[in-house]
mmCIF file with all atom_site columns, C-alpha atoms and ligand atoms in Angstrom:
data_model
loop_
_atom_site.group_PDB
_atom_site.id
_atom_site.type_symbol
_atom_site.label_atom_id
_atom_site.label_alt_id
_atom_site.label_comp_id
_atom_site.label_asym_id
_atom_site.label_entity_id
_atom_site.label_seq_id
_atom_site.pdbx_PDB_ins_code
_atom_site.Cartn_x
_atom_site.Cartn_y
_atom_site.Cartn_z
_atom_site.occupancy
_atom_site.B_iso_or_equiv
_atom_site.pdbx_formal_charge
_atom_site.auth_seq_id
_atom_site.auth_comp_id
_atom_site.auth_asym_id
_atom_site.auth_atom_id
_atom_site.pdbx_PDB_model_num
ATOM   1   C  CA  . UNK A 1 1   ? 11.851 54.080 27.461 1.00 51.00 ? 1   UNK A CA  1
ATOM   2   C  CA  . UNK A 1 2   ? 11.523 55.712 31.074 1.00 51.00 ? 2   UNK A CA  1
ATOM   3   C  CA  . UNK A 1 3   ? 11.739 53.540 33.833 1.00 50.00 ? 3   UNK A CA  1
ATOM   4   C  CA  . UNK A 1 4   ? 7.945  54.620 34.488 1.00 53.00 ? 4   UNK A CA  1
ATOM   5   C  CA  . UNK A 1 5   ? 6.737  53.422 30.859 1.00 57.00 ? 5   UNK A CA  1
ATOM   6   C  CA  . UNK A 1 6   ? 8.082  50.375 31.922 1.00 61.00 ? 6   UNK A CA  1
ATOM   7   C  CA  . UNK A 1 7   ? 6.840  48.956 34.744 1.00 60.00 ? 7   UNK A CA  1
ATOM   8   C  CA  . UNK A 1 8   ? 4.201  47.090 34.156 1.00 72.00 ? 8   UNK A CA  1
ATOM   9   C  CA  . UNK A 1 9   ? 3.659  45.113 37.444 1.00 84.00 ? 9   UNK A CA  1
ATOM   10  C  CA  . UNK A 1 10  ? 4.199  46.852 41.143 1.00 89.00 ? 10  UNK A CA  1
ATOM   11  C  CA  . UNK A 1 11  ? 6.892  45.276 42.313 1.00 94.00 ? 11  UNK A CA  1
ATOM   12  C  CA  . UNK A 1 12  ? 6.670  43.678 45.815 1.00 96.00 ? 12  UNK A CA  1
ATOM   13  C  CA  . UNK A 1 13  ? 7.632  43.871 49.713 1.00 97.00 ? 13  UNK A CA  1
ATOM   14  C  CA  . UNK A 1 14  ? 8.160  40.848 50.921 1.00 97.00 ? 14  UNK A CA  1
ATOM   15  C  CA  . UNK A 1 15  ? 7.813  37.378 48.410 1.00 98.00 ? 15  UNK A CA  1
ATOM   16  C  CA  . UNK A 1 16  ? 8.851  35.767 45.600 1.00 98.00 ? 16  UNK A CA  1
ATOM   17  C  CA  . UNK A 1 17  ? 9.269  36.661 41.918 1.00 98.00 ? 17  UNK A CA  1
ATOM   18  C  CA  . UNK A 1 18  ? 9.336  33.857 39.488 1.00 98.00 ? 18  UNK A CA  1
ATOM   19  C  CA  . UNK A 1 19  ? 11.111 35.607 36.298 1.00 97.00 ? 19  UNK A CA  1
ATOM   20  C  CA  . UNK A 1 20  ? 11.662 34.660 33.066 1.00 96.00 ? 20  UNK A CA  1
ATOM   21  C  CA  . UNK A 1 21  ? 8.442  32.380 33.001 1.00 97.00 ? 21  UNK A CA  1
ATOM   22  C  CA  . UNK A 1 22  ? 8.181  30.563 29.383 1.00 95.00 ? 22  UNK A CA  1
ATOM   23  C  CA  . UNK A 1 23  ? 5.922  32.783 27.659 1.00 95.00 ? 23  UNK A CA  1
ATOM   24  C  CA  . UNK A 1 24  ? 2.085  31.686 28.423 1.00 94.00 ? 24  UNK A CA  1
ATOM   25  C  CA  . UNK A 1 25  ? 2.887  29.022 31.421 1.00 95.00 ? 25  UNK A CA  1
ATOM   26  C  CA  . UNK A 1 26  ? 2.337  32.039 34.195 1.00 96.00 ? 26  UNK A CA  1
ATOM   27  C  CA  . UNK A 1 27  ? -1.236 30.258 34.842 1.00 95.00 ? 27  UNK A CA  1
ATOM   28  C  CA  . UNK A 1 28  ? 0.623  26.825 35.334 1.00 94.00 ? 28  UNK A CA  1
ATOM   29  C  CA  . UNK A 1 29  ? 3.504  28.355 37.707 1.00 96.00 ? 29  UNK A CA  1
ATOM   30  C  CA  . UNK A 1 30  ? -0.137 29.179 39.460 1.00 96.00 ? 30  UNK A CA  1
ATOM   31  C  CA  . UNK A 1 31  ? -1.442 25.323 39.453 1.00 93.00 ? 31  UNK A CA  1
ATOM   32  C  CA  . UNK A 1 32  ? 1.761  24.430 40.679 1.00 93.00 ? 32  UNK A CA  1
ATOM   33  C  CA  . UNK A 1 33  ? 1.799  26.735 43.653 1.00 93.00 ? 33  UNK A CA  1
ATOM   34  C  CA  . UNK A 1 34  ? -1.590 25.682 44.780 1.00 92.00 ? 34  UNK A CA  1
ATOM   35  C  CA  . UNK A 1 35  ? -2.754 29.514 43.761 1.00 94.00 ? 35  UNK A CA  1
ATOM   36  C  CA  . UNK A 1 36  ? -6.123 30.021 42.634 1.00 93.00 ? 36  UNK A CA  1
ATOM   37  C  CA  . UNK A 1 37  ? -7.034 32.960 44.619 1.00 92.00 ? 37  UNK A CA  1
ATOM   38  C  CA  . UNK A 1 38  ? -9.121 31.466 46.767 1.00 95.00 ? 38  UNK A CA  1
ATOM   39  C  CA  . UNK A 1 39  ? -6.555 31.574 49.440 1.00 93.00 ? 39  UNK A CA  1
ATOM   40  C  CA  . UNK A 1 40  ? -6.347 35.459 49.396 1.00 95.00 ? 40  UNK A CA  1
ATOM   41  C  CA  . UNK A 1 41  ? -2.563 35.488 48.429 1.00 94.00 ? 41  UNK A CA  1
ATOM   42  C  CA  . UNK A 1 42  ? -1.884 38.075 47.223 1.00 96.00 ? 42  UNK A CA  1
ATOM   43  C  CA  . UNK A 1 43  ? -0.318 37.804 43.450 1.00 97.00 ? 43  UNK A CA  1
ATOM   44  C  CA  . UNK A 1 44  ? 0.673  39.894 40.853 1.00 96.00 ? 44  UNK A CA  1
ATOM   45  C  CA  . UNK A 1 45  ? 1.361  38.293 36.806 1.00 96.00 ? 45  UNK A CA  1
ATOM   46  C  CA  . UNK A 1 46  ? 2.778  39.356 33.715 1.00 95.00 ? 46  UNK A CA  1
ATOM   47  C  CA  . UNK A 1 47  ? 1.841  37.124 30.772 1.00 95.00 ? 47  UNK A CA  1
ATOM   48  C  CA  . UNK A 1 48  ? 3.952  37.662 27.322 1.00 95.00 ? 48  UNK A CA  1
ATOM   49  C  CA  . UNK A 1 49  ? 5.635  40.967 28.320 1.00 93.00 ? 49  UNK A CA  1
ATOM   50  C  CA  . UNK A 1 50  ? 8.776  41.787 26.052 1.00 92.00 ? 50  UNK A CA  1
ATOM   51  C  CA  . UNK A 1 51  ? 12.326 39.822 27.296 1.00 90.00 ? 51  UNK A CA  1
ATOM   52  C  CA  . UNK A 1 52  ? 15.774 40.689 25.656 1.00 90.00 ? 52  UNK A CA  1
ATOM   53  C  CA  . UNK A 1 53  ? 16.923 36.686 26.587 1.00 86.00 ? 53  UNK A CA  1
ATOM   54  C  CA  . UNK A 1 54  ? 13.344 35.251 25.784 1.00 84.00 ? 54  UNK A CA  1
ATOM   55  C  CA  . UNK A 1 55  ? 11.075 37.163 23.550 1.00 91.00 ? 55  UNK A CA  1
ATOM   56  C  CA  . UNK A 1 56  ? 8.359  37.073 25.729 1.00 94.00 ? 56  UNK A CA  1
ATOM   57  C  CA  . UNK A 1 57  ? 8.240  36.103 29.059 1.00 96.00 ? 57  UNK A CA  1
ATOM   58  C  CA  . UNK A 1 58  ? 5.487  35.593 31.747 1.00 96.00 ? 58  UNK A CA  1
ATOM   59  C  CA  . UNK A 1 59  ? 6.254  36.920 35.405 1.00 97.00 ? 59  UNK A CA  1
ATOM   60  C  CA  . UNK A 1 60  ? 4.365  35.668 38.223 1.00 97.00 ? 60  UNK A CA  1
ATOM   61  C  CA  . UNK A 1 61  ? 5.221  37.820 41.593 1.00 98.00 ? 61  UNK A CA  1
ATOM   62  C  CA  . UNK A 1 62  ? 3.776  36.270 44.908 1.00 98.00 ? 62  UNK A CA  1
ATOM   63  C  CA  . UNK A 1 63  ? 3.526  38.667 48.365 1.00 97.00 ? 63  UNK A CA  1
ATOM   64  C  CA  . UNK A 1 64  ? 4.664  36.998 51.321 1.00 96.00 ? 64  UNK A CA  1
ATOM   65  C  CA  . UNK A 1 65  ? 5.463  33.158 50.365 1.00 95.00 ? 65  UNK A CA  1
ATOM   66  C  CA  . UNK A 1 66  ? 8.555  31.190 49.928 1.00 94.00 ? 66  UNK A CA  1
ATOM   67  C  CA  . UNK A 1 67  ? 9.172  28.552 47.709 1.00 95.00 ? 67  UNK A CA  1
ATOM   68  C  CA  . UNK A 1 68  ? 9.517  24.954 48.309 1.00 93.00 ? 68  UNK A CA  1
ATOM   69  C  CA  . UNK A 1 69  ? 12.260 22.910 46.713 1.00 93.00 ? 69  UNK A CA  1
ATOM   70  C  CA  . UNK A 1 70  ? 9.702  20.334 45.438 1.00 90.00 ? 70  UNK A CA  1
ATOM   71  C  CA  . UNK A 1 71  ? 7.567  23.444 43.864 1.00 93.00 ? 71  UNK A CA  1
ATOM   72  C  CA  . UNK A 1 72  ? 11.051 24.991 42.008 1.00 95.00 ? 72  UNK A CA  1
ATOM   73  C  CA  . UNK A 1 73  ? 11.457 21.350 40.925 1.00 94.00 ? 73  UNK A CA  1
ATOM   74  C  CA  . UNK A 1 74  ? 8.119  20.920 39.093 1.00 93.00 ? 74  UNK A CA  1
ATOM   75  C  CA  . UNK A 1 75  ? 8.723  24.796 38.183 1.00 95.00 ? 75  UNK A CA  1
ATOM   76  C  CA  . UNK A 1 76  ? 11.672 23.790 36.310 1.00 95.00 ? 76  UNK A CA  1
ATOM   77  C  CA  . UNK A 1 77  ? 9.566  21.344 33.965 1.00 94.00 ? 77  UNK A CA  1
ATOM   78  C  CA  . UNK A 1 78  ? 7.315  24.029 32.507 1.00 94.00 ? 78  UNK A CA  1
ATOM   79  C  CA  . UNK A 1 79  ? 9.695  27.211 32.682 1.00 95.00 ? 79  UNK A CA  1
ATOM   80  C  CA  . UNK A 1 80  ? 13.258 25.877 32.186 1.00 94.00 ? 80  UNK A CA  1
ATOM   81  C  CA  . UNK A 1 81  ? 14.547 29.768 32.070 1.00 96.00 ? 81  UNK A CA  1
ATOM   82  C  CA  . UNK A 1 82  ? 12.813 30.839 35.421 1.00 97.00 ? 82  UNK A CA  1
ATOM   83  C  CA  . UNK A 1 83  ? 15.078 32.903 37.891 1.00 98.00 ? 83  UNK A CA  1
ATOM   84  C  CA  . UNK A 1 84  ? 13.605 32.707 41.719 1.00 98.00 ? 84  UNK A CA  1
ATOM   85  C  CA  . UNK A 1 85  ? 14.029 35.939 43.287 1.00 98.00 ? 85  UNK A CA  1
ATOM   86  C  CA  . UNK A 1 86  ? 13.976 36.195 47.192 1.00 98.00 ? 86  UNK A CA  1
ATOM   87  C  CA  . UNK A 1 87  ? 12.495 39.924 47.869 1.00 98.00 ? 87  UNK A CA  1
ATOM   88  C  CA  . UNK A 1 88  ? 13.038 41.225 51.624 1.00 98.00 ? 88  UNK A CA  1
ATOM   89  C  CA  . UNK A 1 89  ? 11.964 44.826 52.472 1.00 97.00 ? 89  UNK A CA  1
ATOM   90  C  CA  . UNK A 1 90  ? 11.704 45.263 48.613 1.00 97.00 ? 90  UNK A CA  1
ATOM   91  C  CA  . UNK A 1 91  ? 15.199 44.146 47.739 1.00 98.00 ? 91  UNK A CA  1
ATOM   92  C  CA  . UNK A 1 92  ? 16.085 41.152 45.889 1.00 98.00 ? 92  UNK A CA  1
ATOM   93  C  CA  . UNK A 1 93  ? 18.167 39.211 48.401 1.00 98.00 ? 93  UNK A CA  1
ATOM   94  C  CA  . UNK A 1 94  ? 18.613 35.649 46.824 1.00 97.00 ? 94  UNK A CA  1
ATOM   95  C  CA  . UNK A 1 95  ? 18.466 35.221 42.998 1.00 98.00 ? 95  UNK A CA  1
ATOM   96  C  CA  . UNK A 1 96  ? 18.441 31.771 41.836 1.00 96.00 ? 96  UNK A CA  1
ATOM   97  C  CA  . UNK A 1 97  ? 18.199 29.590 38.080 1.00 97.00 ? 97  UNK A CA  1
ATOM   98  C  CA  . UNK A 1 98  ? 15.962 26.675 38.449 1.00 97.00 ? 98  UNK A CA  1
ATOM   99  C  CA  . UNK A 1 99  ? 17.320 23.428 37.658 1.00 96.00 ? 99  UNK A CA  1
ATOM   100 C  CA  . UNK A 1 100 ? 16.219 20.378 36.016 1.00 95.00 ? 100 UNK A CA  1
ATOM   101 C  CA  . UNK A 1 101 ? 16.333 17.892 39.174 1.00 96.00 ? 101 UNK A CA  1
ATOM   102 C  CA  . UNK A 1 102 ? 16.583 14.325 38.809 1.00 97.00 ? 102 UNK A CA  1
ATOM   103 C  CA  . UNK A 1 103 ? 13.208 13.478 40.421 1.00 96.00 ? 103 UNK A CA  1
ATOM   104 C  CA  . UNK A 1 104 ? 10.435 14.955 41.411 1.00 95.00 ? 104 UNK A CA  1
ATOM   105 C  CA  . UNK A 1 105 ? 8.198  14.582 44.628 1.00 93.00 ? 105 UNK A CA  1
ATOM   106 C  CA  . UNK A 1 106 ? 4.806  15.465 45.456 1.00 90.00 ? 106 UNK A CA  1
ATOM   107 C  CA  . UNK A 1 107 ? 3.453  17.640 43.028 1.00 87.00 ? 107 UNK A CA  1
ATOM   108 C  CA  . UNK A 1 108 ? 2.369  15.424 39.936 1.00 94.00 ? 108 UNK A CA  1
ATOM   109 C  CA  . UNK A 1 109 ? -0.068 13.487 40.056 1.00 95.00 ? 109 UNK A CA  1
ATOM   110 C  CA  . UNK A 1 110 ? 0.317  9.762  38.056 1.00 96.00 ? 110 UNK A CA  1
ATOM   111 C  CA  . UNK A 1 111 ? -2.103 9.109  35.359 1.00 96.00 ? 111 UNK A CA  1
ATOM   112 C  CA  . UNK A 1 112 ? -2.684 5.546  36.476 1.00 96.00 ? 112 UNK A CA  1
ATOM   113 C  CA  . UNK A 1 113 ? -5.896 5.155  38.142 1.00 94.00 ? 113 UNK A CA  1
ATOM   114 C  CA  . UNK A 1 114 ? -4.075 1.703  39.640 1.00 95.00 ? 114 UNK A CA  1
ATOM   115 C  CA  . UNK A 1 115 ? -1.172 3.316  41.025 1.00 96.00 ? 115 UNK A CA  1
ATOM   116 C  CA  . UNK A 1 116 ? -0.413 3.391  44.441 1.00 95.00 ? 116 UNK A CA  1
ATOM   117 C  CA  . UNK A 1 117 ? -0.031 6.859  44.976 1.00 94.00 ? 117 UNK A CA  1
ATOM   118 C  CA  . UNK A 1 118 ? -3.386 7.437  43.240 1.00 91.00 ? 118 UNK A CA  1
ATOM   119 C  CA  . UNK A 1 119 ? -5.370 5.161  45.943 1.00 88.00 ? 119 UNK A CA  1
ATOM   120 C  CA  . UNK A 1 120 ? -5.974 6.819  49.818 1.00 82.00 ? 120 UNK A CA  1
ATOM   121 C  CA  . UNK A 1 121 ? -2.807 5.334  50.548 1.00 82.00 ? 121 UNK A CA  1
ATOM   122 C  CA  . UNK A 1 122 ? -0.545 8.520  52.295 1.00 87.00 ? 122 UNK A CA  1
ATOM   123 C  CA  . UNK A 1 123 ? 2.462  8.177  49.400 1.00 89.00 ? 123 UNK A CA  1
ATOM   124 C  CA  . UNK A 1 124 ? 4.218  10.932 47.770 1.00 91.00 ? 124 UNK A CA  1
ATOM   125 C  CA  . UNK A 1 125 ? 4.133  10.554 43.505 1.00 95.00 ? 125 UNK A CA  1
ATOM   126 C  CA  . UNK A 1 126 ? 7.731  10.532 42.617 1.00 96.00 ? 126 UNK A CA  1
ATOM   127 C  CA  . UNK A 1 127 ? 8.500  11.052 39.182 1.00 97.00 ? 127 UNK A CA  1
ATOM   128 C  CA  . UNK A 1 128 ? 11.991 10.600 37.352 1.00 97.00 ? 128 UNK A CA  1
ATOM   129 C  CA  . UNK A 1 129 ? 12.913 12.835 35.285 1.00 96.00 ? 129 UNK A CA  1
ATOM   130 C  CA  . UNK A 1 130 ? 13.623 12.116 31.731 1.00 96.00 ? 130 UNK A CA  1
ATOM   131 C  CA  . UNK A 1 131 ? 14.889 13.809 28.301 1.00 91.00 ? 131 UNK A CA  1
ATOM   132 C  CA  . UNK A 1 132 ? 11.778 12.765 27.062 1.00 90.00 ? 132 UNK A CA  1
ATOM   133 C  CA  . UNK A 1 133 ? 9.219  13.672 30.160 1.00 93.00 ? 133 UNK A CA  1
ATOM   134 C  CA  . UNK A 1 134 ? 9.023  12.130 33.462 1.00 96.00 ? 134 UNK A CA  1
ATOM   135 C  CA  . UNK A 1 135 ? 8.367  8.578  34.620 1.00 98.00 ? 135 UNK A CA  1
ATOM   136 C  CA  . UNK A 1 136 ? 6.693  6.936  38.008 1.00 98.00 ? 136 UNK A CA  1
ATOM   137 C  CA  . UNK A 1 137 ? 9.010  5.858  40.271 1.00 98.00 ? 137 UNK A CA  1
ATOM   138 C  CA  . UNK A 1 138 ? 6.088  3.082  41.442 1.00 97.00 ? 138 UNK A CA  1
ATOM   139 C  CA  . UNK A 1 139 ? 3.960  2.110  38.366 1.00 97.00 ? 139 UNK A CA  1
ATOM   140 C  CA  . UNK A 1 140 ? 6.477  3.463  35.431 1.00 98.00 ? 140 UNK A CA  1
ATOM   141 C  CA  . UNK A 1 141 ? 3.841  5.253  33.723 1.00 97.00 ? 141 UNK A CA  1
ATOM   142 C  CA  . UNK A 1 142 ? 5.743  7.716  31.571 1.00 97.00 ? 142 UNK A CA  1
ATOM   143 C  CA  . UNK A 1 143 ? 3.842  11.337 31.009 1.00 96.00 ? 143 UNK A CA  1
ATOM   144 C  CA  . UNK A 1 144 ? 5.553  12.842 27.605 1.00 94.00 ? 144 UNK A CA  1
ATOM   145 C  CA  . UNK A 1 145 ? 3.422  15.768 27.297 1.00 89.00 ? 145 UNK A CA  1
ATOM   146 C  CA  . UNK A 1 146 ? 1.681  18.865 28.658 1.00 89.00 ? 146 UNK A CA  1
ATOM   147 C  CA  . UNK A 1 147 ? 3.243  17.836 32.215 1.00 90.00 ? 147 UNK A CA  1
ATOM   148 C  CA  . UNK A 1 148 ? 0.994  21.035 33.476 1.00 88.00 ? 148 UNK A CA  1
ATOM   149 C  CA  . UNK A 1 149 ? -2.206 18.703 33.169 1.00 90.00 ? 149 UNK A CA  1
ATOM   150 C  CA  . UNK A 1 150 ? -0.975 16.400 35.585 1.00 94.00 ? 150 UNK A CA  1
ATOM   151 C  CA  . UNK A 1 151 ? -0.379 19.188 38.828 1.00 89.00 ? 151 UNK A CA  1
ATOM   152 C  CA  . UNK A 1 152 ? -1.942 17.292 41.834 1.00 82.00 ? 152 UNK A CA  1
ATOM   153 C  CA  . UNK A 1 153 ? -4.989 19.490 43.311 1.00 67.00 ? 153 UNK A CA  1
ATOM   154 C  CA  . UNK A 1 154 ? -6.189 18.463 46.742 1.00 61.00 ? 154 UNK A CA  1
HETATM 155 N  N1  . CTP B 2 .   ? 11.161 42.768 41.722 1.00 54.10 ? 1   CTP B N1  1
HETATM 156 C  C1  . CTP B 2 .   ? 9.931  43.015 42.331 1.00 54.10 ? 1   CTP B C1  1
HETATM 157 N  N2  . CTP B 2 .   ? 9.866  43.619 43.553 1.00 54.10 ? 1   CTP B N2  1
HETATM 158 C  C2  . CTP B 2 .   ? 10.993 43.998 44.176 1.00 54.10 ? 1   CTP B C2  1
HETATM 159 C  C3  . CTP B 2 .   ? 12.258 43.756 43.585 1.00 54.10 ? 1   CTP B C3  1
HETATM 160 C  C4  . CTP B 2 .   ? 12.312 43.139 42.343 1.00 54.10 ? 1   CTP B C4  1
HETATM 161 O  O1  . CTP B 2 .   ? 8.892  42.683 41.770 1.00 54.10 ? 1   CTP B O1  1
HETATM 162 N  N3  . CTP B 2 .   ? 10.881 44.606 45.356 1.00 54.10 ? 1   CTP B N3  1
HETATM 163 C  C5  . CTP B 2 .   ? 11.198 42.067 40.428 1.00 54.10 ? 1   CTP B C5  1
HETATM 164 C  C6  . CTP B 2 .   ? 11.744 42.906 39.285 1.00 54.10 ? 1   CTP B C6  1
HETATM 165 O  O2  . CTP B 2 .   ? 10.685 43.623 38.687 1.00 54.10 ? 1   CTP B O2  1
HETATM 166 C  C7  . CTP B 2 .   ? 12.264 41.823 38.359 1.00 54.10 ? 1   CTP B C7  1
HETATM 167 C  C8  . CTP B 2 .   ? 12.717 40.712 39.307 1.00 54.10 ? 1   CTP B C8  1
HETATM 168 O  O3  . CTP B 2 .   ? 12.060 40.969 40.554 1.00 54.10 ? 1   CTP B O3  1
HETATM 169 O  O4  . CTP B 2 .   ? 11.219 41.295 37.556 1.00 54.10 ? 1   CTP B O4  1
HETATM 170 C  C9  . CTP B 2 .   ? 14.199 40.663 39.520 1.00 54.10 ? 1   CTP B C9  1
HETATM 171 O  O5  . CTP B 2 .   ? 14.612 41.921 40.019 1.00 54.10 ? 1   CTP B O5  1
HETATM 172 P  P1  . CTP B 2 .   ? 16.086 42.464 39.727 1.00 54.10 ? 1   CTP B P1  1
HETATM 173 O  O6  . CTP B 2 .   ? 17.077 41.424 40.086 1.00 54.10 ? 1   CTP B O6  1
HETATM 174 O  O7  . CTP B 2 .   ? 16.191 43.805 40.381 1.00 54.10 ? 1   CTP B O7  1
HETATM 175 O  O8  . CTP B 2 .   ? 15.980 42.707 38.156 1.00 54.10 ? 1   CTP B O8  1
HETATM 176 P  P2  . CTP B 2 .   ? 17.021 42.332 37.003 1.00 54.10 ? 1   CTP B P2  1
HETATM 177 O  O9  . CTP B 2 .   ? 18.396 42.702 37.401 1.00 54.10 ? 1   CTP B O9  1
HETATM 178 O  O10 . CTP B 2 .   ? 16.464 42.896 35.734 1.00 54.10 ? 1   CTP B O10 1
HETATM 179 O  O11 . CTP B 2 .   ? 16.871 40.759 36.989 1.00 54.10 ? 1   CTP B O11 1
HETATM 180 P  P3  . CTP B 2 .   ? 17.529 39.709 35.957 1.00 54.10 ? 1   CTP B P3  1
HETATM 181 O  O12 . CTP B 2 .   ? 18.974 40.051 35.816 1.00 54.10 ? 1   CTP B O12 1
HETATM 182 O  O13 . CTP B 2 .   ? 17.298 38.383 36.660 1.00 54.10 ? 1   CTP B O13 1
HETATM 183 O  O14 . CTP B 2 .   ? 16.743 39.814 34.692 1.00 54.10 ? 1   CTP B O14 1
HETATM 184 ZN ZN1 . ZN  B 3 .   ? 2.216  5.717  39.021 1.00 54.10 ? 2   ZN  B ZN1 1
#
């Protein structure tokens, strides 16, 4: 195939390019982001397009915005193959693997209605992260599935 029968999304200026999303979790990468278009960010996605390493993969491409380390951390959760790509005047400058961290801060929210970080109280969820999901660091409440469900939206 031609380079030109293959591009299916514009590639960008300026931004980020989360590659190598598990196939159908392009939506989460969203939630976890804070994207939901409202913002006018300006955001390009690829959802189940052909990979040599994964089958399918999504691609979720994101004009003018940097990560945080905290968003790459939750990232890692849902789309354990992503590469982070840094694009500067449309050149990939920083390519990085995301990592399974050790905790994670912020961006989950707990399930327990009695936790701490639930009530008006200004404290960061922290969550450990386990084989087997990830756990509060206040309340221990362990989330084992569909982590996605719990992204915190203000
Ligand atoms: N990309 C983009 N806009 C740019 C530059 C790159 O959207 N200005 C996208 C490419 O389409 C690709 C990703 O960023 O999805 C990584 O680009 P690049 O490193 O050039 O591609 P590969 O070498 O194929 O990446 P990898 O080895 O990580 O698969
Ligand atoms: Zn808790």
């Amino acid at each position: 195939m031609s380079e030109d029968q293959q591009l299916r999304v514009s590639k960008i200026t300026e931004g980020t390019v989360i590659d190598h999303v598990t196939g159908g979790q392009a939506l989460n990468v969203l939630a976890i982001l804070g994207i939901d278009g409202s913002g006018g960010e300006e955001v390009s996605i690829g959802m189940n397009v052909p990979s040599e390493r994964l089958g399918r993969k999504d691609v979720v491409k994101v004009e003018g915005r940097e990560l945080s380390q905290d968003e790459v951390d939750v990232l890692s959760l849902i789309a354990p193959a992503a590469t982070i790509n840094i694009v500067r005047d449309y050149d990939v400058v920083e390519k990085h693997r995301v990592e399974r961290p050790g905790e994670v801060v912020g961006v989950l929210q707990c399930p327990n209605r009695n936790c701490i970080t639930t009530k008006d109280e200004p404290v960061d969820s922290r969550f450990a992260v386990l084989d087997e999901g990830v756990r509060c660091a206040y309340c221990d409440t362990i989330i084992r599935e569909s982590i996605a469900d719990h992204i915190h939206v203000d």
